[in-house]
Amino acid sequence: MDSISEVVESYKTFLEVKYPTHYRTYCNRLRSNPEGARGEAILFSLLRSDFDEVTISEDPSTGGADFLVTSGEFKFITEVSCLQTESVASQSGMKSEVEDGSGGWFRMVTHKLRTKVSDKAPQVSGYTIPRVVVITCEHIGSDLLSGPYGAESLMSSETKIAVPIGDQPPDNIGLVTDLKDSAFFRFKNGAVEPCRQSVSAVLLVSIFGDKSLIVGVLHPDPQYPFPISLLRSVPFLRLKKWPPENSAIEMEWVIRSPRAAEFYHREVVFKEKELKAI
């Protein structure tokens, strides 16, 4: 396995050889937004290890999505964003360093995750293939804040316990949500409707020193569906039924016991056909 810095340096070398203009832009980003730049390098390395071809899609002058991924005849684009450690620590109340003593309270960062999806939805809307938004985070608690439970909160927004009062039966206690921070649907005139349909799926990536942990969230009604068979080892959260009946939102994991997929960091290496083209 390789370190994060080794992945970054190998990605820089790859860009310098294959995409000189992107290399200069990336070096600037590494200085101005190091966490975001590291997340970009790690995701590129991860995709390269699993797919036939991963190319830089972003145009340095006009922007666009980061990577175009090809698997056989199938293609999809990915756009990478980053939750900054300091910002996550501030909203969650969870410091990003190990401390002695007992644990304490924390808040989820669902609003920040949903905001990232909202910000990226227009950017990926111009493509006629599935679009995947990737959100990386290096916070020490990111496997909790943006792991399986974070994915569930991003799908439904954070839930509250509803307790009946008055003449209502006491056994009607349940979970309710206002969908305020749901990535993919909202309430309108009392009904649940889809939103941000330009995003096919979201990948939440928790980055640690030697590996990344990944979970996915599927849009129930996107413009271009993402086939999860392309990422077989990644657990994906989806709705059991769309549209929901009586506004009852039921979610399920594709695997029985959701646990984030582990991907150990690997340097970006040139493939044989790329070496021949240099």
C-alpha positions as YAML, in Angstrom:
chain: A
units: angstrom
residues:
- id: 1
  name: MET
  ca: [0.00, 0.00, 0.00]
- id: 2
  name: ASP
  ca: [1.10, 3.59, -0.59]
- id: 3
  name: SER
  ca: [0.77, 6.82, 1.35]
- id: 4
  name: ILE
  ca: [-1.42, 9.76, 0.41]
- id: 5
  name: SER
  ca: [1.65, 11.83, -0.46]
- id: 6
  name: GLU
  ca: [2.91, 9.07, -2.77]
- id: 7
  name: VAL
  ca: [-0.45, 8.98, -4.56]
- id: 8
  name: VAL
  ca: [-0.37, 12.77, -4.96]
- id: 9
  name: GLU
  ca: [3.18, 12.81, -6.33]
- id: 10
  name: SER
  ca: [2.41, 10.02, -8.80]
- id: 11
  name: TYR
  ca: [-0.73, 11.86, -9.94]
- id: 12
  name: LYS
  ca: [1.32, 15.02, -10.47]
- id: 13
  name: THR
  ca: [3.78, 13.07, -12.61]
- id: 14
  name: PHE
  ca: [0.94, 11.59, -14.64]
- id: 15
  name: LEU
  ca: [-0.58, 15.03, -15.24]
- id: 16
  name: GLU
  ca: [2.78, 16.58, -16.11]
- id: 17
  name: VAL
  ca: [3.34, 13.98, -18.83]
- id: 18
  name: LYS
  ca: [-0.20, 13.54, -20.17]
- id: 19
  name: TYR
  ca: [-1.96, 16.81, -19.32]
- id: 20
  name: PRO
  ca: [0.60, 19.64, -18.88]
- id: 21
  name: THR
  ca: [-2.01, 22.40, -18.60]
- id: 22
  name: HIS
  ca: [-3.94, 20.47, -15.96]
- id: 23
  name: TYR
  ca: [-0.65, 19.83, -14.16]
- id: 24
  name: ARG
  ca: [-0.06, 23.55, -13.62]
- id: 25
  name: THR
  ca: [-3.64, 24.04, -12.47]
- id: 26
  name: TYR
  ca: [-3.39, 21.08, -10.11]
- id: 27
  name: CYS
  ca: [-0.16, 22.36, -8.54]
- id: 28
  name: ASN
  ca: [-1.88, 25.68, -7.84]
- id: 29
  name: ARG
  ca: [-4.85, 23.83, -6.33]
- id: 30
  name: LEU
  ca: [-2.53, 21.73, -4.19]
- id: 31
  name: ARG
  ca: [-1.26, 24.96, -2.63]
- id: 32
  name: SER
  ca: [-4.63, 26.69, -2.27]
- id: 33
  name: ASN
  ca: [-6.84, 23.68, -1.42]
- id: 34
  name: PRO
  ca: [-4.60, 20.76, -0.40]
- id: 35
  name: GLU
  ca: [-7.42, 18.57, 0.97]
- id: 36
  name: GLY
  ca: [-9.44, 18.92, -2.21]
- id: 37
  name: ALA
  ca: [-6.39, 18.25, -4.38]
- id: 38
  name: ARG
  ca: [-5.49, 15.15, -2.39]
- id: 39
  name: GLY
  ca: [-9.05, 13.86, -2.73]
- id: 40
  name: GLU
  ca: [-8.87, 14.35, -6.51]
- id: 41
  name: ALA
  ca: [-5.64, 12.35, -6.74]
- id: 42
  name: ILE
  ca: [-6.92, 9.52, -4.55]
- id: 43
  name: LEU
  ca: [-10.15, 9.18, -6.51]
- id: 44
  name: PHE
  ca: [-8.29, 9.16, -9.82]
- id: 45
  name: SER
  ca: [-6.01, 6.39, -8.54]
- id: 46
  name: LEU
  ca: [-8.98, 4.41, -7.25]
- id: 47
  name: LEU
  ca: [-10.88, 4.67, -10.53]
- id: 48
  name: ARG
  ca: [-7.78, 3.78, -12.58]
- id: 49
  name: SER
  ca: [-7.39, 0.56, -10.61]
- id: 50
  name: ASP
  ca: [-10.97, -0.56, -11.37]
- id: 51
  name: PHE
  ca: [-11.81, 0.68, -14.87]
- id: 52
  name: ASP
  ca: [-10.53, 0.33, -18.42]
- id: 53
  name: GLU
  ca: [-9.90, 4.00, -18.95]
- id: 54
  name: VAL
  ca: [-10.09, 7.16, -16.83]
- id: 55
  name: THR
  ca: [-9.39, 10.45, -18.59]
- id: 56
  name: ILE
  ca: [-9.29, 14.05, -17.44]
- id: 57
  name: SER
  ca: [-12.55, 15.61, -18.54]
- id: 58
  name: GLU
  ca: [-12.31, 19.10, -17.06]
- id: 59
  name: ASP
  ca: [-11.43, 21.90, -19.45]
- id: 60
  name: PRO
  ca: [-8.98, 24.29, -17.70]
- id: 61
  name: SER
  ca: [-10.63, 27.31, -19.34]
- id: 62
  name: THR
  ca: [-14.32, 26.42, -19.20]
- id: 63
  name: GLY
  ca: [-14.54, 23.86, -16.37]
- id: 64
  name: GLY
  ca: [-16.73, 20.77, -16.39]
- id: 65
  name: ALA
  ca: [-16.61, 17.44, -14.58]
- id: 66
  name: ASP
  ca: [-13.26, 16.06, -13.41]
- id: 67
  name: PHE
  ca: [-13.05, 12.56, -14.90]
- id: 68
  name: LEU
  ca: [-14.59, 10.54, -17.71]
- id: 69
  name: VAL
  ca: [-14.66, 6.84, -16.85]
- id: 70
  name: THR
  ca: [-14.97, 4.10, -19.47]
- id: 71
  name: SER
  ca: [-15.85, 0.48, -18.75]
- id: 72
  name: GLY
  ca: [-16.33, -1.48, -21.98]
- id: 73
  name: GLU
  ca: [-19.09, 0.31, -23.87]
- id: 74
  name: PHE
  ca: [-20.31, 2.13, -20.77]
- id: 75
  name: LYS
  ca: [-19.22, 5.63, -19.74]
- id: 76
  name: PHE
  ca: [-19.93, 7.92, -16.81]
- id: 77
  name: ILE
  ca: [-18.48, 11.16, -15.50]
- id: 78
  name: THR
  ca: [-17.38, 12.02, -11.97]
- id: 79
  name: GLU
  ca: [-17.08, 15.36, -10.24]
- id: 80
  name: VAL
  ca: [-15.04, 15.50, -7.04]
- id: 81
  name: SER
  ca: [-15.70, 17.84, -4.14]
- id: 82
  name: CYS
  ca: [-14.25, 18.00, -0.64]
- id: 83
  name: LEU
  ca: [-15.55, 18.64, 2.86]
- id: 84
  name: GLN
  ca: [-12.79, 20.53, 4.62]
- id: 85
  name: THR
  ca: [-11.67, 19.05, 7.95]
- id: 86
  name: GLU
  ca: [-11.90, 22.34, 9.83]
- id: 87
  name: SER
  ca: [-15.41, 22.99, 8.55]
- id: 88
  name: VAL
  ca: [-16.55, 19.46, 9.47]
- id: 89
  name: ALA
  ca: [-15.08, 19.80, 12.97]
- id: 90
  name: SER
  ca: [-16.89, 23.10, 13.44]
- id: 91
  name: GLN
  ca: [-20.33, 21.84, 12.37]
- id: 92
  name: SER
  ca: [-20.11, 18.38, 13.94]
- id: 93
  name: GLY
  ca: [-18.50, 19.41, 17.22]
- id: 94
  name: MET
  ca: [-16.08, 16.49, 16.75]
- id: 95
  name: LYS
  ca: [-12.42, 17.43, 16.79]
- id: 96
  name: SER
  ca: [-10.20, 15.88, 14.15]
- id: 97
  name: GLU
  ca: [-7.53, 14.54, 16.45]
- id: 98
  name: VAL
  ca: [-7.37, 11.66, 18.89]
- id: 99
  name: GLU
  ca: [-7.88, 12.71, 22.51]
- id: 100
  name: ASP
  ca: [-7.58, 10.78, 25.74]
- id: 101
  name: GLY
  ca: [-10.66, 10.34, 27.89]
- id: 102
  name: SER
  ca: [-14.30, 9.54, 27.22]
- id: 103
  name: GLY
  ca: [-16.23, 10.37, 24.10]
- id: 104
  name: GLY
  ca: [-18.61, 13.28, 23.74]
- id: 105
  name: TRP
  ca: [-21.51, 14.54, 21.68]
- id: 106
  name: PHE
  ca: [-21.47, 15.35, 17.97]
- id: 107
  name: ARG
  ca: [-23.80, 16.44, 15.18]
- id: 108
  name: MET
  ca: [-24.11, 15.03, 11.69]
- id: 109
  name: VAL
  ca: [-22.95, 17.15, 8.75]
- id: 110
  name: THR
  ca: [-25.89, 16.34, 6.47]
- id: 111
  name: HIS
  ca: [-26.45, 19.98, 5.54]
- id: 112
  name: LYS
  ca: [-22.88, 20.32, 4.31]
- id: 113
  name: LEU
  ca: [-23.12, 17.10, 2.31]
- id: 114
  name: ARG
  ca: [-26.41, 18.16, 0.69]
- id: 115
  name: THR
  ca: [-24.98, 21.61, -0.08]
- id: 116
  name: LYS
  ca: [-22.08, 19.98, -1.91]
- id: 117
  name: VAL
  ca: [-24.51, 17.94, -4.02]
- id: 118
  name: SER
  ca: [-26.58, 21.05, -4.73]
- id: 119
  name: ASP
  ca: [-23.49, 23.00, -5.79]
- id: 120
  name: LYS
  ca: [-22.34, 20.27, -8.17]
- id: 121
  name: ALA
  ca: [-25.72, 19.41, -9.73]
- id: 122
  name: PRO
  ca: [-25.63, 22.25, -12.32]
- id: 123
  name: GLN
  ca: [-22.00, 21.50, -13.17]
- id: 124
  name: VAL
  ca: [-22.73, 17.93, -14.25]
- id: 125
  name: SER
  ca: [-26.07, 18.62, -15.93]
- id: 126
  name: GLY
  ca: [-24.73, 19.01, -19.45]
- id: 127
  name: TYR
  ca: [-23.63, 15.40, -19.94]
- id: 128
  name: THR
  ca: [-25.72, 12.71, -21.65]
- id: 129
  name: ILE
  ca: [-24.27, 9.87, -19.55]
- id: 130
  name: PRO
  ca: [-24.60, 9.00, -15.84]
- id: 131
  name: ARG
  ca: [-23.08, 11.59, -13.51]
- id: 132
  name: VAL
  ca: [-21.56, 10.74, -10.14]
- id: 133
  name: VAL
  ca: [-20.73, 13.37, -7.53]
- id: 134
  name: VAL
  ca: [-17.93, 12.33, -5.16]
- id: 135
  name: ILE
  ca: [-17.51, 13.99, -1.76]
- id: 136
  name: THR
  ca: [-14.23, 13.33, 0.03]
- id: 137
  name: CYS
  ca: [-13.35, 14.06, 3.65]
- id: 138
  name: GLU
  ca: [-10.17, 13.63, 5.71]
- id: 139
  name: HIS
  ca: [-11.73, 14.30, 9.13]
- id: 140
  name: ILE
  ca: [-10.83, 11.56, 11.62]
- id: 141
  name: GLY
  ca: [-14.55, 10.88, 12.19]
- id: 142
  name: SER
  ca: [-15.55, 10.95, 8.53]
- id: 143
  name: ASP
  ca: [-16.28, 7.21, 8.46]
- id: 144
  name: LEU
  ca: [-19.11, 7.98, 10.89]
- id: 145
  name: LEU
  ca: [-20.17, 11.40, 9.61]
- id: 146
  name: SER
  ca: [-20.11, 10.40, 5.93]
- id: 147
  name: GLY
  ca: [-20.25, 6.62, 6.26]
- id: 148
  name: PRO
  ca: [-23.39, 4.45, 6.17]
- id: 149
  name: TYR
  ca: [-25.28, 6.58, 8.69]
- id: 150
  name: GLY
  ca: [-24.23, 9.76, 6.89]
- id: 151
  name: ALA
  ca: [-25.50, 8.25, 3.63]
- id: 152
  name: GLU
  ca: [-28.89, 7.50, 5.19]
- id: 153
  name: SER
  ca: [-29.15, 11.06, 6.48]
- id: 154
  name: LEU
  ca: [-28.23, 12.41, 3.05]
- id: 155
  name: MET
  ca: [-30.96, 10.32, 1.42]
- id: 156
  name: SER
  ca: [-33.81, 11.20, 3.78]
- id: 157
  name: SER
  ca: [-32.47, 14.24, 5.66]
- id: 158
  name: GLU
  ca: [-32.06, 13.84, 9.40]
- id: 159
  name: THR
  ca: [-35.03, 12.22, 11.14]
- id: 160
  name: LYS
  ca: [-36.87, 13.06, 14.33]
- id: 161
  name: ILE
  ca: [-38.99, 10.94, 16.64]
- id: 162
  name: ALA
  ca: [-42.71, 11.76, 16.41]
- id: 163
  name: VAL
  ca: [-44.65, 11.08, 19.61]
- id: 164
  name: PRO
  ca: [-48.49, 11.15, 19.51]
- id: 165
  name: ILE
  ca: [-50.33, 13.45, 21.88]
- id: 166
  name: GLY
  ca: [-53.95, 13.86, 22.82]
- id: 167
  name: ASP
  ca: [-56.34, 11.19, 21.55]
- id: 168
  name: GLN
  ca: [-53.86, 9.55, 19.15]
- id: 169
  name: PRO
  ca: [-52.93, 5.91, 19.88]
- id: 170
  name: PRO
  ca: [-49.72, 5.74, 21.95]
- id: 171
  name: ASP
  ca: [-48.23, 3.07, 19.68]
- id: 172
  name: ASN
  ca: [-48.01, 5.50, 16.75]
- id: 173
  name: ILE
  ca: [-44.50, 6.59, 17.65]
- id: 174
  name: GLY
  ca: [-42.32, 6.79, 14.53]
- id: 175
  name: LEU
  ca: [-39.61, 8.62, 12.64]
- id: 176
  name: VAL
  ca: [-40.41, 11.68, 10.53]
- id: 177
  name: THR
  ca: [-38.39, 13.98, 8.29]
- id: 178
  name: ASP
  ca: [-38.92, 17.31, 6.57]
- id: 179
  name: LEU
  ca: [-36.56, 16.32, 3.69]
- id: 180
  name: LYS
  ca: [-34.84, 19.70, 4.12]
- id: 181
  name: ASP
  ca: [-31.40, 18.22, 3.53]
- id: 182
  name: SER
  ca: [-32.34, 15.27, 1.34]
- id: 183
  name: ALA
  ca: [-30.07, 15.16, -1.69]
- id: 184
  name: PHE
  ca: [-32.62, 13.72, -4.11]
- id: 185
  name: PHE
  ca: [-36.21, 14.59, -3.17]
- id: 186
  name: ARG
  ca: [-38.37, 17.11, -1.33]
- id: 187
  name: PHE
  ca: [-41.92, 17.80, -0.24]
- id: 188
  name: LYS
  ca: [-44.11, 19.89, -2.55]
- id: 189
  name: ASN
  ca: [-47.82, 20.41, -1.87]
- id: 190
  name: GLY
  ca: [-47.75, 17.50, 0.55]
- id: 191
  name: ALA
  ca: [-46.23, 15.03, -1.93]
- id: 192
  name: VAL
  ca: [-42.67, 13.79, -2.37]
- id: 193
  name: GLU
  ca: [-41.06, 14.82, -5.66]
- id: 194
  name: PRO
  ca: [-37.56, 14.27, -7.08]
- id: 195
  name: CYS
  ca: [-34.95, 17.01, -7.31]
- id: 196
  name: ARG
  ca: [-31.33, 17.31, -8.51]
- id: 197
  name: GLN
  ca: [-32.03, 14.69, -11.16]
- id: 198
  name: SER
  ca: [-28.83, 15.66, -12.96]
- id: 199
  name: VAL
  ca: [-26.95, 13.66, -10.30]
- id: 200
  name: SER
  ca: [-27.19, 9.90, -10.79]
- id: 201
  name: ALA
  ca: [-25.43, 8.91, -7.57]
- id: 202
  name: VAL
  ca: [-23.23, 10.24, -4.79]
- id: 203
  name: LEU
  ca: [-20.10, 8.55, -3.45]
- id: 204
  name: LEU
  ca: [-19.01, 9.47, 0.08]
- id: 205
  name: VAL
  ca: [-15.28, 8.87, 0.49]
- id: 206
  name: SER
  ca: [-13.58, 8.92, 3.91]
- id: 207
  name: ILE
  ca: [-9.82, 9.32, 3.46]
- id: 208
  name: PHE
  ca: [-7.34, 7.95, 5.99]
- id: 209
  name: GLY
  ca: [-3.57, 7.52, 5.95]
- id: 210
  name: ASP
  ca: [-3.47, 4.14, 4.23]
- id: 211
  name: LYS
  ca: [-6.92, 3.72, 2.67]
- id: 212
  name: SER
  ca: [-10.27, 5.20, 1.75]
- id: 213
  name: LEU
  ca: [-13.72, 3.99, 2.86]
- id: 214
  name: ILE
  ca: [-16.57, 4.41, 0.37]
- id: 215
  name: VAL
  ca: [-20.37, 4.21, 0.42]
- id: 216
  name: GLY
  ca: [-22.82, 5.22, -2.29]
- id: 217
  name: VAL
  ca: [-26.27, 6.82, -2.49]
- id: 218
  name: LEU
  ca: [-28.46, 6.25, -5.56]
- id: 219
  name: HIS
  ca: [-30.90, 8.79, -6.95]
- id: 220
  name: PRO
  ca: [-34.33, 7.09, -7.21]
- id: 221
  name: ASP
  ca: [-35.30, 8.92, -10.40]
- id: 222
  name: PRO
  ca: [-32.26, 10.40, -12.19]
- id: 223
  name: GLN
  ca: [-32.03, 11.59, -15.76]
- id: 224
  name: TYR
  ca: [-29.37, 8.91, -16.35]
- id: 225
  name: PRO
  ca: [-29.33, 5.94, -13.93]
- id: 226
  name: PHE
  ca: [-25.99, 4.67, -12.65]
- id: 227
  name: PRO
  ca: [-25.56, 0.86, -12.77]
- id: 228
  name: ILE
  ca: [-24.12, -0.15, -9.40]
- id: 229
  name: SER
  ca: [-22.73, -3.34, -10.94]
- id: 230
  name: LEU
  ca: [-19.80, -1.16, -12.06]
- id: 231
  name: LEU
  ca: [-18.77, -0.77, -8.40]
- id: 232
  name: ARG
  ca: [-19.60, -4.19, -6.98]
- id: 233
  name: SER
  ca: [-17.66, -3.82, -3.75]
- id: 234
  name: VAL
  ca: [-19.24, -0.47, -2.81]
- id: 235
  name: PRO
  ca: [-22.42, -0.64, -0.71]
- id: 236
  name: PHE
  ca: [-25.17, 1.54, -2.20]
- id: 237
  name: LEU
  ca: [-28.21, 2.96, -0.43]
- id: 238
  name: ARG
  ca: [-31.42, 3.16, -2.45]
- id: 239
  name: LEU
  ca: [-35.17, 3.53, -2.01]
- id: 240
  name: LYS
  ca: [-37.23, 0.35, -1.88]
- id: 241
  name: LYS
  ca: [-39.98, 1.95, -3.94]
- id: 242
  name: TRP
  ca: [-40.34, 5.06, -6.08]
- id: 243
  name: PRO
  ca: [-42.49, 7.03, -5.92]
- id: 244
  name: PRO
  ca: [-43.13, 6.34, -2.23]
- id: 245
  name: GLU
  ca: [-46.64, 5.45, -1.11]
- id: 246
  name: ASN
  ca: [-48.30, 7.79, 1.38]
- id: 247
  name: SER
  ca: [-45.01, 9.71, 1.65]
- id: 248
  name: ALA
  ca: [-43.46, 6.75, 3.46]
- id: 249
  name: ILE
  ca: [-39.76, 6.69, 2.59]
- id: 250
  name: GLU
  ca: [-38.26, 3.21, 2.88]
- id: 251
  name: MET
  ca: [-34.55, 2.79, 2.26]
- id: 252
  name: GLU
  ca: [-32.44, -0.31, 1.80]
- id: 253
  name: TRP
  ca: [-28.80, -1.18, 1.34]
- id: 254
  name: VAL
  ca: [-27.90, -3.34, -1.62]
- id: 255
  name: ILE
  ca: [-25.90, -5.49, 0.79]
- id: 256
  name: ARG
  ca: [-27.47, -6.83, 3.98]
- id: 257
  name: SER
  ca: [-25.08, -5.29, 6.52]
- id: 258
  name: PRO
  ca: [-23.72, -2.01, 5.18]
- id: 259
  name: ARG
  ca: [-20.03, -1.51, 5.75]
- id: 260
  name: ALA
  ca: [-17.96, 0.95, 3.77]
- id: 261
  name: ALA
  ca: [-15.80, -0.60, 1.06]
- id: 262
  name: GLU
  ca: [-12.06, -0.37, 1.72]
- id: 263
  name: PHE
  ca: [-9.66, 0.76, -1.00]
- id: 264
  name: TYR
  ca: [-5.98, 0.92, -0.07]
- id: 265
  name: HIS
  ca: [-4.07, 3.80, -1.60]
- id: 266
  name: ARG
  ca: [-2.10, 3.00, -4.75]
- id: 267
  name: GLU
  ca: [0.23, 5.16, -6.79]
- id: 268
  name: VAL
  ca: [-0.90, 6.20, -10.26]
- id: 269
  name: VAL
  ca: [1.16, 4.17, -12.74]
- id: 270
  name: PHE
  ca: [1.38, 4.49, -16.50]
- id: 271
  name: LYS
  ca: [-0.25, 1.73, -18.50]
- id: 272
  name: GLU
  ca: [1.64, 0.10, -21.34]
- id: 273
  name: LYS
  ca: [-0.27, 1.88, -24.10]
- id: 274
  name: GLU
  ca: [0.33, 5.22, -22.36]
- id: 275
  name: LEU
  ca: [4.07, 4.59, -22.15]
- id: 276
  name: LYS
  ca: [4.15, 3.79, -25.86]
- id: 277
  name: ALA
  ca: [2.42, 7.08, -26.63]
- id: 278
  name: ILE
  ca: [4.90, 9.21, -24.68]
...
